[in-house]
């Protein structure tokens, strides 16, 4: 395929589910993904393929063999390598027309705001409840919407938190900030659940950017794929 | 006595009674009392929803309520 036809055809299968105008909006959009593991890798891949113009990602971790069961960017020859570096390399090979910037860095109270402040939307692909509250504080300060997803075993959840929303307090409780632990250590994490929940996160992200469809704002989608239970709960 | 419909998610499904679709409880039972009756650790019953709306431990149950219990998920 020539360079020109790549430009012309790359997004042709996005239409007419998306309009040309919407595609342009996505091309001008900046999305920040926090965490590049099971959820974050899938989220980043889908955002790159759909045509988000600027994608930023961060993860301080390196791949180990326990990641191979579900993390899209993990490969046997990348064990021990940085998740951020692997993500950037893969995304560049998928879509050279977008800007990609992945940092090998840990999200902290000190750096969170600076890392996310230039984005239009942030996607939470973290694996720690406490760190989610840190991220939410930063997105509130920066007035940026946040799409959160979490998984454990064959179960998961997704919600969209706007700056004025209570957000994680409604999901994890006031005490969640300090001492909540998820059940993922007990149940592990399955590939089909990570891919499912990350798909819903991307769908929510695109809808927020394009201001279309129903958004899971002040709502929580909870999913149990073993029992095929899907429930949208009103949080307030 | 009243009857409720129960759904326990993820690792809590093992606490689901056989008659979960028509589970008898005392009148005016609270969510917290229900969790205790089921033998579920209160810290594992992170999100309670009744008829698709998030509820608190002190809320009372009514006949026909559809009750869901979801554990904390952080991964």
mmCIF file of C-alpha atoms in Angstrom:
data_model
loop_
_atom_site.group_PDB
_atom_site.id
_atom_site.type_symbol
_atom_site.label_atom_id
_atom_site.label_comp_id
_atom_site.label_asym_id
_atom_site.label_seq_id
_atom_site.Cartn_x
_atom_site.Cartn_y
_atom_site.Cartn_z
ATOM 1 C CA UNK A 1 0.000 0.000 0.000
ATOM 2 C CA UNK A 2 1.344 3.436 -0.874
ATOM 3 C CA UNK A 3 1.627 6.252 1.608
ATOM 4 C CA UNK A 4 -1.278 8.076 0.012
ATOM 5 C CA UNK A 5 -3.664 5.155 0.100
ATOM 6 C CA UNK A 6 -2.662 4.530 3.717
ATOM 7 C CA UNK A 7 -3.711 8.082 4.520
ATOM 8 C CA UNK A 8 -6.958 7.690 2.599
ATOM 9 C CA UNK A 9 -7.925 4.227 3.733
ATOM 10 C CA UNK A 10 -6.641 3.945 7.270
ATOM 11 C CA UNK A 11 -9.881 5.133 8.852
ATOM 12 C CA UNK A 12 -12.294 4.089 6.079
ATOM 13 C CA UNK A 13 -13.836 1.345 8.242
ATOM 14 C CA UNK A 14 -14.550 3.911 10.978
ATOM 15 C CA UNK A 15 -17.179 5.394 8.660
ATOM 16 C CA UNK A 16 -20.121 5.797 8.841
ATOM 17 C CA UNK A 17 -20.229 4.837 12.484
ATOM 18 C CA UNK A 18 -18.112 7.966 12.837
ATOM 19 C CA UNK A 19 -18.468 11.012 10.600
ATOM 20 C CA UNK A 20 -15.536 12.720 8.866
ATOM 21 C CA UNK A 21 -15.981 15.629 11.282
ATOM 22 C CA UNK A 22 -15.855 13.278 14.272
ATOM 23 C CA UNK A 23 -12.726 11.618 12.884
ATOM 24 C CA UNK A 24 -11.101 15.040 12.713
ATOM 25 C CA UNK A 25 -12.064 15.723 16.331
ATOM 26 C CA UNK A 26 -10.409 12.457 17.366
ATOM 27 C CA UNK A 27 -7.339 13.450 15.370
ATOM 28 C CA UNK A 28 -7.065 16.646 17.376
ATOM 29 C CA UNK A 29 -7.723 14.932 20.711
ATOM 30 C CA UNK A 30 -5.154 14.244 23.421
ATOM 31 C CA UNK A 31 -5.664 11.198 25.625
ATOM 32 C CA UNK A 32 -3.534 10.190 28.595
ATOM 33 C CA UNK A 33 -3.477 6.554 29.742
ATOM 34 C CA UNK A 34 -2.270 5.854 33.270
ATOM 35 C CA UNK A 35 -1.039 2.281 33.552
ATOM 36 C CA UNK A 36 0.051 0.171 30.567
ATOM 37 C CA UNK A 37 -0.738 -3.335 31.792
ATOM 38 C CA UNK A 38 -3.757 -5.512 31.052
ATOM 39 C CA UNK A 39 -6.183 -2.640 30.559
ATOM 40 C CA UNK A 40 -3.818 0.104 29.447
ATOM 41 C CA UNK A 41 -2.167 -1.840 26.633
ATOM 42 C CA UNK A 42 -5.508 -2.703 25.031
ATOM 43 C CA UNK A 43 -6.810 0.831 25.547
ATOM 44 C CA UNK A 44 -3.736 2.347 23.903
ATOM 45 C CA UNK A 45 -3.888 -0.033 20.942
ATOM 46 C CA UNK A 46 -7.549 0.763 20.261
ATOM 47 C CA UNK A 47 -7.031 4.524 20.611
ATOM 48 C CA UNK A 48 -4.143 4.388 18.146
ATOM 49 C CA UNK A 49 -6.149 2.370 15.649
ATOM 50 C CA UNK A 50 -9.271 4.542 15.855
ATOM 51 C CA UNK A 51 -7.168 7.650 15.269
ATOM 52 C CA UNK A 52 -6.652 9.623 18.471
ATOM 53 C CA UNK A 53 -4.103 12.243 17.426
ATOM 54 C CA UNK A 54 -2.017 12.451 20.575
ATOM 55 C CA UNK A 55 -1.635 9.635 23.068
ATOM 56 C CA UNK A 56 0.391 9.814 26.241
ATOM 57 C CA UNK A 57 0.997 6.807 28.484
ATOM 58 C CA UNK A 58 2.842 6.078 31.670
ATOM 59 C CA UNK A 59 3.891 3.000 33.571
ATOM 60 C CA UNK A 60 6.943 2.459 35.726
ATOM 61 C CA UNK A 61 6.847 -1.318 35.449
ATOM 62 C CA UNK A 62 8.717 -3.898 33.381
ATOM 63 C CA UNK A 63 7.207 -7.031 31.859
ATOM 64 C CA UNK A 64 7.427 -10.314 33.703
ATOM 65 C CA UNK A 65 6.179 -13.750 32.753
ATOM 66 C CA UNK A 66 2.923 -13.364 34.733
ATOM 67 C CA UNK A 67 1.891 -10.588 32.308
ATOM 68 C CA UNK A 68 1.878 -12.891 29.262
ATOM 69 C CA UNK A 69 -1.618 -14.284 29.959
ATOM 70 C CA UNK A 70 -3.363 -10.963 29.275
ATOM 71 C CA UNK A 71 -1.173 -7.931 28.586
ATOM 72 C CA UNK A 72 -1.353 -7.160 24.868
ATOM 73 C CA UNK A 73 2.074 -5.546 24.634
ATOM 74 C CA UNK A 74 3.887 -8.304 26.563
ATOM 75 C CA UNK A 75 5.940 -10.790 24.583
ATOM 76 C CA UNK A 76 8.443 -13.448 25.593
ATOM 77 C CA UNK A 77 11.301 -11.440 24.127
ATOM 78 C CA UNK A 78 10.249 -8.342 26.095
ATOM 79 C CA UNK A 79 10.393 -9.894 29.581
ATOM 80 C CA UNK A 80 12.330 -7.524 31.813
ATOM 81 C CA UNK A 81 11.802 -4.632 29.390
ATOM 82 C CA UNK A 82 9.926 -1.407 30.121
ATOM 83 C CA UNK A 83 6.185 -1.475 29.446
ATOM 84 C CA UNK A 84 6.289 2.191 28.446
ATOM 85 C CA UNK A 85 9.069 1.641 25.889
ATOM 86 C CA UNK A 86 7.318 -1.432 24.457
ATOM 87 C CA UNK A 87 4.050 0.495 24.172
ATOM 88 C CA UNK A 88 5.632 3.405 22.345
ATOM 89 C CA UNK A 89 7.433 1.124 19.900
ATOM 90 C CA UNK A 90 4.310 -0.903 19.116
ATOM 91 C CA UNK A 91 2.053 2.114 18.684
ATOM 92 C CA UNK A 92 4.553 3.743 16.309
ATOM 93 C CA UNK A 93 4.458 0.576 14.212
ATOM 94 C CA UNK A 94 0.644 0.622 14.114
ATOM 95 C CA UNK A 95 0.005 4.280 13.361
ATOM 96 C CA UNK A 96 2.837 6.592 12.356
ATOM 97 C CA UNK A 97 0.365 9.437 11.796
ATOM 98 C CA UNK A 98 -0.281 10.042 15.491
ATOM 99 C CA UNK A 99 1.877 11.425 18.297
ATOM 100 C CA UNK A 100 2.810 8.928 20.991
ATOM 101 C CA UNK A 101 4.720 9.631 24.171
ATOM 102 C CA UNK A 102 5.150 6.961 26.851
ATOM 103 C CA UNK A 103 6.981 7.622 30.097
ATOM 104 C CA UNK A 104 8.561 5.087 32.420
ATOM 105 C CA UNK A 105 7.320 6.788 35.532
ATOM 106 C CA UNK A 106 5.218 6.083 38.598
ATOM 107 C CA UNK A 107 2.129 8.229 39.233
ATOM 108 C CA UNK A 108 2.484 10.092 42.529
ATOM 109 C CA UNK A 109 0.781 12.977 44.321
ATOM 110 C CA UNK A 110 3.710 15.125 43.270
ATOM 111 C CA UNK A 111 3.727 14.428 39.519
ATOM 112 C CA UNK A 112 0.097 13.520 38.738
ATOM 113 C CA UNK A 113 -1.168 16.985 37.815
ATOM 114 C CA UNK A 114 1.821 17.834 35.586
ATOM 115 C CA UNK A 115 1.511 14.530 33.751
ATOM 116 C CA UNK A 116 -2.164 14.837 32.874
ATOM 117 C CA UNK A 117 -2.845 18.583 32.692
ATOM 118 C CA UNK A 118 -2.507 18.951 28.891
ATOM 119 C CA UNK A 119 -4.874 16.082 28.062
ATOM 120 C CA UNK A 120 -8.509 16.264 26.973
ATOM 121 C CA UNK A 121 -9.345 13.096 28.874
ATOM 122 C CA UNK A 122 -7.536 10.618 31.118
ATOM 123 C CA UNK A 123 -8.030 6.860 31.213
ATOM 124 C CA UNK A 124 -7.407 5.067 34.488
ATOM 125 C CA UNK A 125 -5.826 1.669 33.883
ATOM 126 C CA UNK A 126 -4.180 1.473 37.305
ATOM 127 C CA UNK A 127 -4.041 -1.572 39.562
ATOM 128 C CA UNK A 128 -4.291 0.205 42.916
ATOM 129 C CA UNK A 129 -7.366 1.705 44.536
ATOM 130 C CA UNK A 130 -5.381 4.228 46.562
ATOM 131 C CA UNK A 131 -3.543 5.537 43.490
ATOM 132 C CA UNK A 132 -6.902 6.016 41.761
ATOM 133 C CA UNK A 133 -7.786 8.648 44.367
ATOM 134 C CA UNK A 134 -4.470 10.394 43.646
ATOM 135 C CA UNK A 135 -5.295 10.400 39.934
ATOM 136 C CA UNK A 136 -8.821 11.672 40.545
ATOM 137 C CA UNK A 137 -7.499 14.583 42.611
ATOM 138 C CA UNK A 138 -5.298 15.544 39.658
ATOM 139 C CA UNK A 139 -8.077 15.283 37.034
ATOM 140 C CA UNK A 140 -10.367 17.381 39.239
ATOM 141 C CA UNK A 141 -7.673 20.036 39.620
ATOM 142 C CA UNK A 142 -7.073 20.041 35.854
ATOM 143 C CA UNK A 143 -10.834 19.917 35.061
ATOM 144 C CA UNK A 144 -10.416 16.843 32.877
ATOM 145 C CA UNK A 145 -12.836 13.915 32.657
ATOM 146 C CA UNK A 146 -11.596 10.509 33.776
ATOM 147 C CA UNK A 147 -12.629 7.092 32.461
ATOM 148 C CA UNK A 148 -11.969 4.426 35.057
ATOM 149 C CA UNK A 149 -11.850 0.675 34.624
ATOM 150 C CA UNK A 150 -10.917 -2.142 36.968
ATOM 151 C CA UNK A 151 -10.818 -5.922 36.690
ATOM 152 C CA UNK A 152 -10.542 -9.018 38.845
ATOM 153 C CA UNK A 153 -10.912 -12.537 37.491
ATOM 154 C CA UNK A 154 -13.849 -12.520 35.071
ATOM 155 C CA UNK A 155 -15.378 -9.421 36.693
ATOM 156 C CA UNK A 156 -14.872 -5.757 36.059
ATOM 157 C CA UNK A 157 -16.296 -2.285 36.228
ATOM 158 C CA UNK A 158 -16.253 0.956 34.241
ATOM 159 C CA UNK A 159 -17.357 4.492 35.075
ATOM 160 C CA UNK A 160 -16.806 8.042 33.826
ATOM 161 C CA UNK A 161 -15.909 10.729 36.361
ATOM 162 C CA UNK A 162 -16.267 14.399 35.483
ATOM 163 C CA UNK A 163 -14.410 16.989 37.583
ATOM 164 C CA UNK A 164 -17.462 17.962 39.636
ATOM 165 C CA UNK A 165 -18.456 14.344 40.387
ATOM 166 C CA UNK A 166 -17.786 12.496 43.637
ATOM 167 C CA UNK A 167 -16.312 9.639 41.614
ATOM 168 C CA UNK A 168 -14.286 7.052 43.487
ATOM 169 C CA UNK A 169 -15.834 7.896 46.829
ATOM 170 C CA UNK A 170 -19.111 6.520 45.453
ATOM 171 C CA UNK A 171 -17.414 3.386 44.153
ATOM 172 C CA UNK A 172 -14.881 2.523 46.858
ATOM 173 C CA UNK A 173 -16.274 4.499 49.825
ATOM 174 C CA UNK A 174 -14.634 7.322 51.756
ATOM 175 C CA UNK A 175 -12.240 4.890 53.404
ATOM 176 C CA UNK A 176 -11.168 3.488 50.022
ATOM 177 C CA UNK A 177 -8.674 6.289 49.796
ATOM 178 C CA UNK A 178 -6.639 4.761 52.617
ATOM 179 C CA UNK A 179 -7.150 1.071 52.973
ATOM 180 C CA UNK A 180 -9.233 -0.572 50.257
ATOM 181 C CA UNK A 181 -7.907 -3.710 48.679
ATOM 182 C CA UNK A 182 -9.431 -5.288 45.597
ATOM 183 C CA UNK A 183 -10.155 -8.970 45.043
ATOM 184 C CA UNK A 184 -7.773 -9.251 42.073
ATOM 185 C CA UNK A 185 -5.071 -10.815 44.241
ATOM 186 C CA UNK A 186 -7.494 -13.632 45.001
ATOM 187 C CA UNK A 187 -8.995 -14.041 41.525
ATOM 188 C CA UNK A 188 -6.121 -13.082 39.232
ATOM 189 C CA UNK A 189 -6.944 -11.409 35.917
ATOM 190 C CA UNK A 190 -8.180 -13.080 32.749
ATOM 191 C CA UNK A 191 -7.404 -11.872 29.236
ATOM 192 C CA UNK A 192 -10.992 -11.844 27.982
ATOM 193 C CA UNK A 193 -12.065 -9.697 30.915
ATOM 194 C CA UNK A 194 -9.181 -7.226 30.462
ATOM 195 C CA UNK A 195 -9.977 -6.912 26.761
ATOM 196 C CA UNK A 196 -13.712 -6.532 27.438
ATOM 197 C CA UNK A 197 -13.374 -3.837 30.100
ATOM 198 C CA UNK A 198 -10.714 -1.938 28.128
ATOM 199 C CA UNK A 199 -13.058 -1.934 25.117
ATOM 200 C CA UNK A 200 -15.783 -0.312 27.198
ATOM 201 C CA UNK A 201 -13.266 2.240 28.506
ATOM 202 C CA UNK A 202 -12.311 3.185 24.952
ATOM 203 C CA UNK A 203 -15.954 3.409 23.930
ATOM 204 C CA UNK A 204 -16.639 5.776 26.848
ATOM 205 C CA UNK A 205 -13.553 7.844 25.996
ATOM 206 C CA UNK A 206 -14.632 8.254 22.362
ATOM 207 C CA UNK A 207 -18.191 9.174 23.373
ATOM 208 C CA UNK A 208 -16.952 11.820 25.825
ATOM 209 C CA UNK A 209 -14.631 13.311 23.191
ATOM 210 C CA UNK A 210 -17.377 13.339 20.562
ATOM 211 C CA UNK A 211 -20.170 14.261 22.985
ATOM 212 C CA UNK A 212 -22.327 11.451 21.671
ATOM 213 C CA UNK A 213 -24.214 8.453 23.020
ATOM 214 C CA UNK A 214 -24.917 7.525 26.614
ATOM 215 C CA UNK A 215 -22.037 7.985 29.023
ATOM 216 C CA UNK A 216 -21.513 6.083 32.264
ATOM 217 C CA UNK A 217 -21.373 9.324 34.270
ATOM 218 C CA UNK A 218 -22.437 8.803 37.880
ATOM 219 C CA UNK A 219 -23.133 5.258 36.817
ATOM 220 C CA UNK A 220 -21.092 2.109 37.198
ATOM 221 C CA UNK A 221 -21.162 -0.736 34.715
ATOM 222 C CA UNK A 222 -20.430 -3.940 36.546
ATOM 223 C CA UNK A 223 -19.762 -7.134 34.653
ATOM 224 C CA UNK A 224 -19.370 -10.772 35.639
ATOM 225 C CA UNK A 225 -18.476 -12.703 32.510
ATOM 226 C CA UNK A 226 -18.710 -16.110 34.210
ATOM 227 C CA UNK A 227 -22.401 -15.550 34.958
ATOM 228 C CA UNK A 228 -23.004 -13.207 31.984
ATOM 229 C CA UNK A 229 -24.260 -10.548 34.397
ATOM 230 C CA UNK A 230 -24.173 -6.970 33.154
ATOM 231 C CA UNK A 231 -25.591 -4.233 35.350
ATOM 232 C CA UNK A 232 -25.536 -0.455 35.175
ATOM 233 C CA UNK A 233 -25.933 1.033 38.652
ATOM 234 C CA UNK A 234 -26.888 4.603 39.395
ATOM 235 C CA UNK A 235 -24.279 5.832 41.866
ATOM 236 C CA UNK A 236 -26.148 8.862 43.219
ATOM 237 C CA UNK B 1 -41.391 -12.369 55.987
ATOM 238 C CA UNK B 2 -40.683 -10.812 52.595
ATOM 239 C CA UNK B 3 -38.879 -12.133 49.527
ATOM 240 C CA UNK B 4 -36.030 -10.536 47.616
ATOM 241 C CA UNK B 5 -33.993 -11.497 44.558
ATOM 242 C CA UNK B 6 -30.278 -11.795 45.245
ATOM 243 C CA UNK B 7 -27.281 -11.611 42.932
ATOM 244 C CA UNK B 8 -23.769 -11.995 44.278
ATOM 245 C CA UNK B 9 -20.918 -11.214 41.919
ATOM 246 C CA UNK B 10 -17.381 -12.494 41.338
ATOM 247 C CA UNK B 11 -15.836 -14.175 44.397
ATOM 248 C CA UNK B 12 -19.045 -13.575 46.379
ATOM 249 C CA UNK B 13 -21.063 -15.924 44.174
ATOM 250 C CA UNK B 14 -20.077 -18.801 46.464
ATOM 251 C CA UNK B 15 -22.274 -17.216 49.155
ATOM 252 C CA UNK B 16 -25.329 -17.220 46.882
ATOM 253 C CA UNK B 17 -28.162 -19.301 48.391
ATOM 254 C CA UNK B 18 -29.949 -21.875 46.230
ATOM 255 C CA UNK B 19 -33.193 -19.902 46.496
ATOM 256 C CA UNK B 20 -31.498 -16.631 45.514
ATOM 257 C CA UNK B 21 -34.295 -15.681 43.072
ATOM 258 C CA UNK B 22 -36.838 -15.781 45.874
ATOM 259 C CA UNK B 23 -34.901 -15.389 49.088
ATOM 260 C CA UNK B 24 -36.977 -14.985 52.281
ATOM 261 C CA UNK B 25 -35.868 -12.399 54.850
ATOM 262 C CA UNK B 26 -37.404 -10.689 57.866
ATOM 263 C CA UNK B 27 -39.504 -7.576 57.350
ATOM 264 C CA UNK B 28 -37.533 -4.353 57.456
ATOM 265 C CA UNK B 29 -34.164 -6.113 57.358
ATOM 266 C CA UNK B 30 -31.238 -3.783 56.663
ATOM 267 C CA UNK B 31 -28.636 -4.358 53.959
ATOM 268 C CA UNK B 32 -26.040 -4.859 56.673
ATOM 269 C CA UNK B 33 -28.152 -7.540 58.355
ATOM 270 C CA UNK B 34 -28.616 -9.271 54.992
ATOM 271 C CA UNK B 35 -24.864 -9.324 54.381
ATOM 272 C CA UNK B 36 -24.343 -10.861 57.814
ATOM 273 C CA UNK B 37 -27.106 -13.434 57.209
ATOM 274 C CA UNK B 38 -25.365 -14.493 53.988
ATOM 275 C CA UNK B 39 -22.044 -14.922 55.801
ATOM 276 C CA UNK B 40 -20.290 -12.341 53.610
ATOM 277 C CA UNK B 41 -17.462 -10.267 55.102
ATOM 278 C CA UNK B 42 -18.723 -6.665 55.169
ATOM 279 C CA UNK B 43 -15.431 -5.430 53.647
ATOM 280 C CA UNK B 44 -16.035 -7.694 50.652
ATOM 281 C CA UNK B 45 -19.538 -6.296 50.081
ATOM 282 C CA UNK B 46 -18.253 -3.039 48.640
ATOM 283 C CA UNK B 47 -21.037 -2.067 46.258
ATOM 284 C CA UNK B 48 -24.629 -2.783 47.171
ATOM 285 C CA UNK B 49 -27.332 -2.013 44.683
ATOM 286 C CA UNK B 50 -31.055 -2.378 44.987
ATOM 287 C CA UNK B 51 -33.164 -2.161 41.829
ATOM 288 C CA UNK B 52 -30.079 -0.849 39.943
ATOM 289 C CA UNK B 53 -29.402 1.992 42.387
ATOM 290 C CA UNK B 54 -26.444 2.134 44.771
ATOM 291 C CA UNK B 55 -27.505 1.785 48.411
ATOM 292 C CA UNK B 56 -25.905 1.940 51.833
ATOM 293 C CA UNK B 57 -25.553 -0.646 54.567
ATOM 294 C CA UNK B 58 -28.285 1.002 56.661
ATOM 295 C CA UNK B 59 -30.923 0.996 53.924
ATOM 296 C CA UNK B 60 -33.915 -1.278 54.526
ATOM 297 C CA UNK B 61 -35.136 -3.946 52.149
ATOM 298 C CA UNK B 62 -38.650 -4.230 50.734
ATOM 299 C CA UNK B 63 -40.575 -7.150 49.288
ATOM 300 C CA UNK B 64 -39.576 -7.773 45.671
ATOM 301 C CA UNK B 65 -36.318 -5.822 45.824
ATOM 302 C CA UNK B 66 -33.596 -6.963 43.456
ATOM 303 C CA UNK B 67 -30.384 -6.838 45.461
ATOM 304 C CA UNK B 68 -26.864 -7.062 44.031
ATOM 305 C CA UNK B 69 -23.623 -7.319 45.976
ATOM 306 C CA UNK B 70 -20.309 -6.596 44.242
ATOM 307 C CA UNK B 71 -16.843 -6.863 45.809
ATOM 308 C CA UNK B 72 -14.081 -4.228 45.596
ATOM 309 C CA UNK B 73 -12.267 -4.505 42.257
ATOM 310 C CA UNK B 74 -8.958 -2.697 41.901
ATOM 311 C CA UNK B 75 -6.903 -4.529 39.272
#
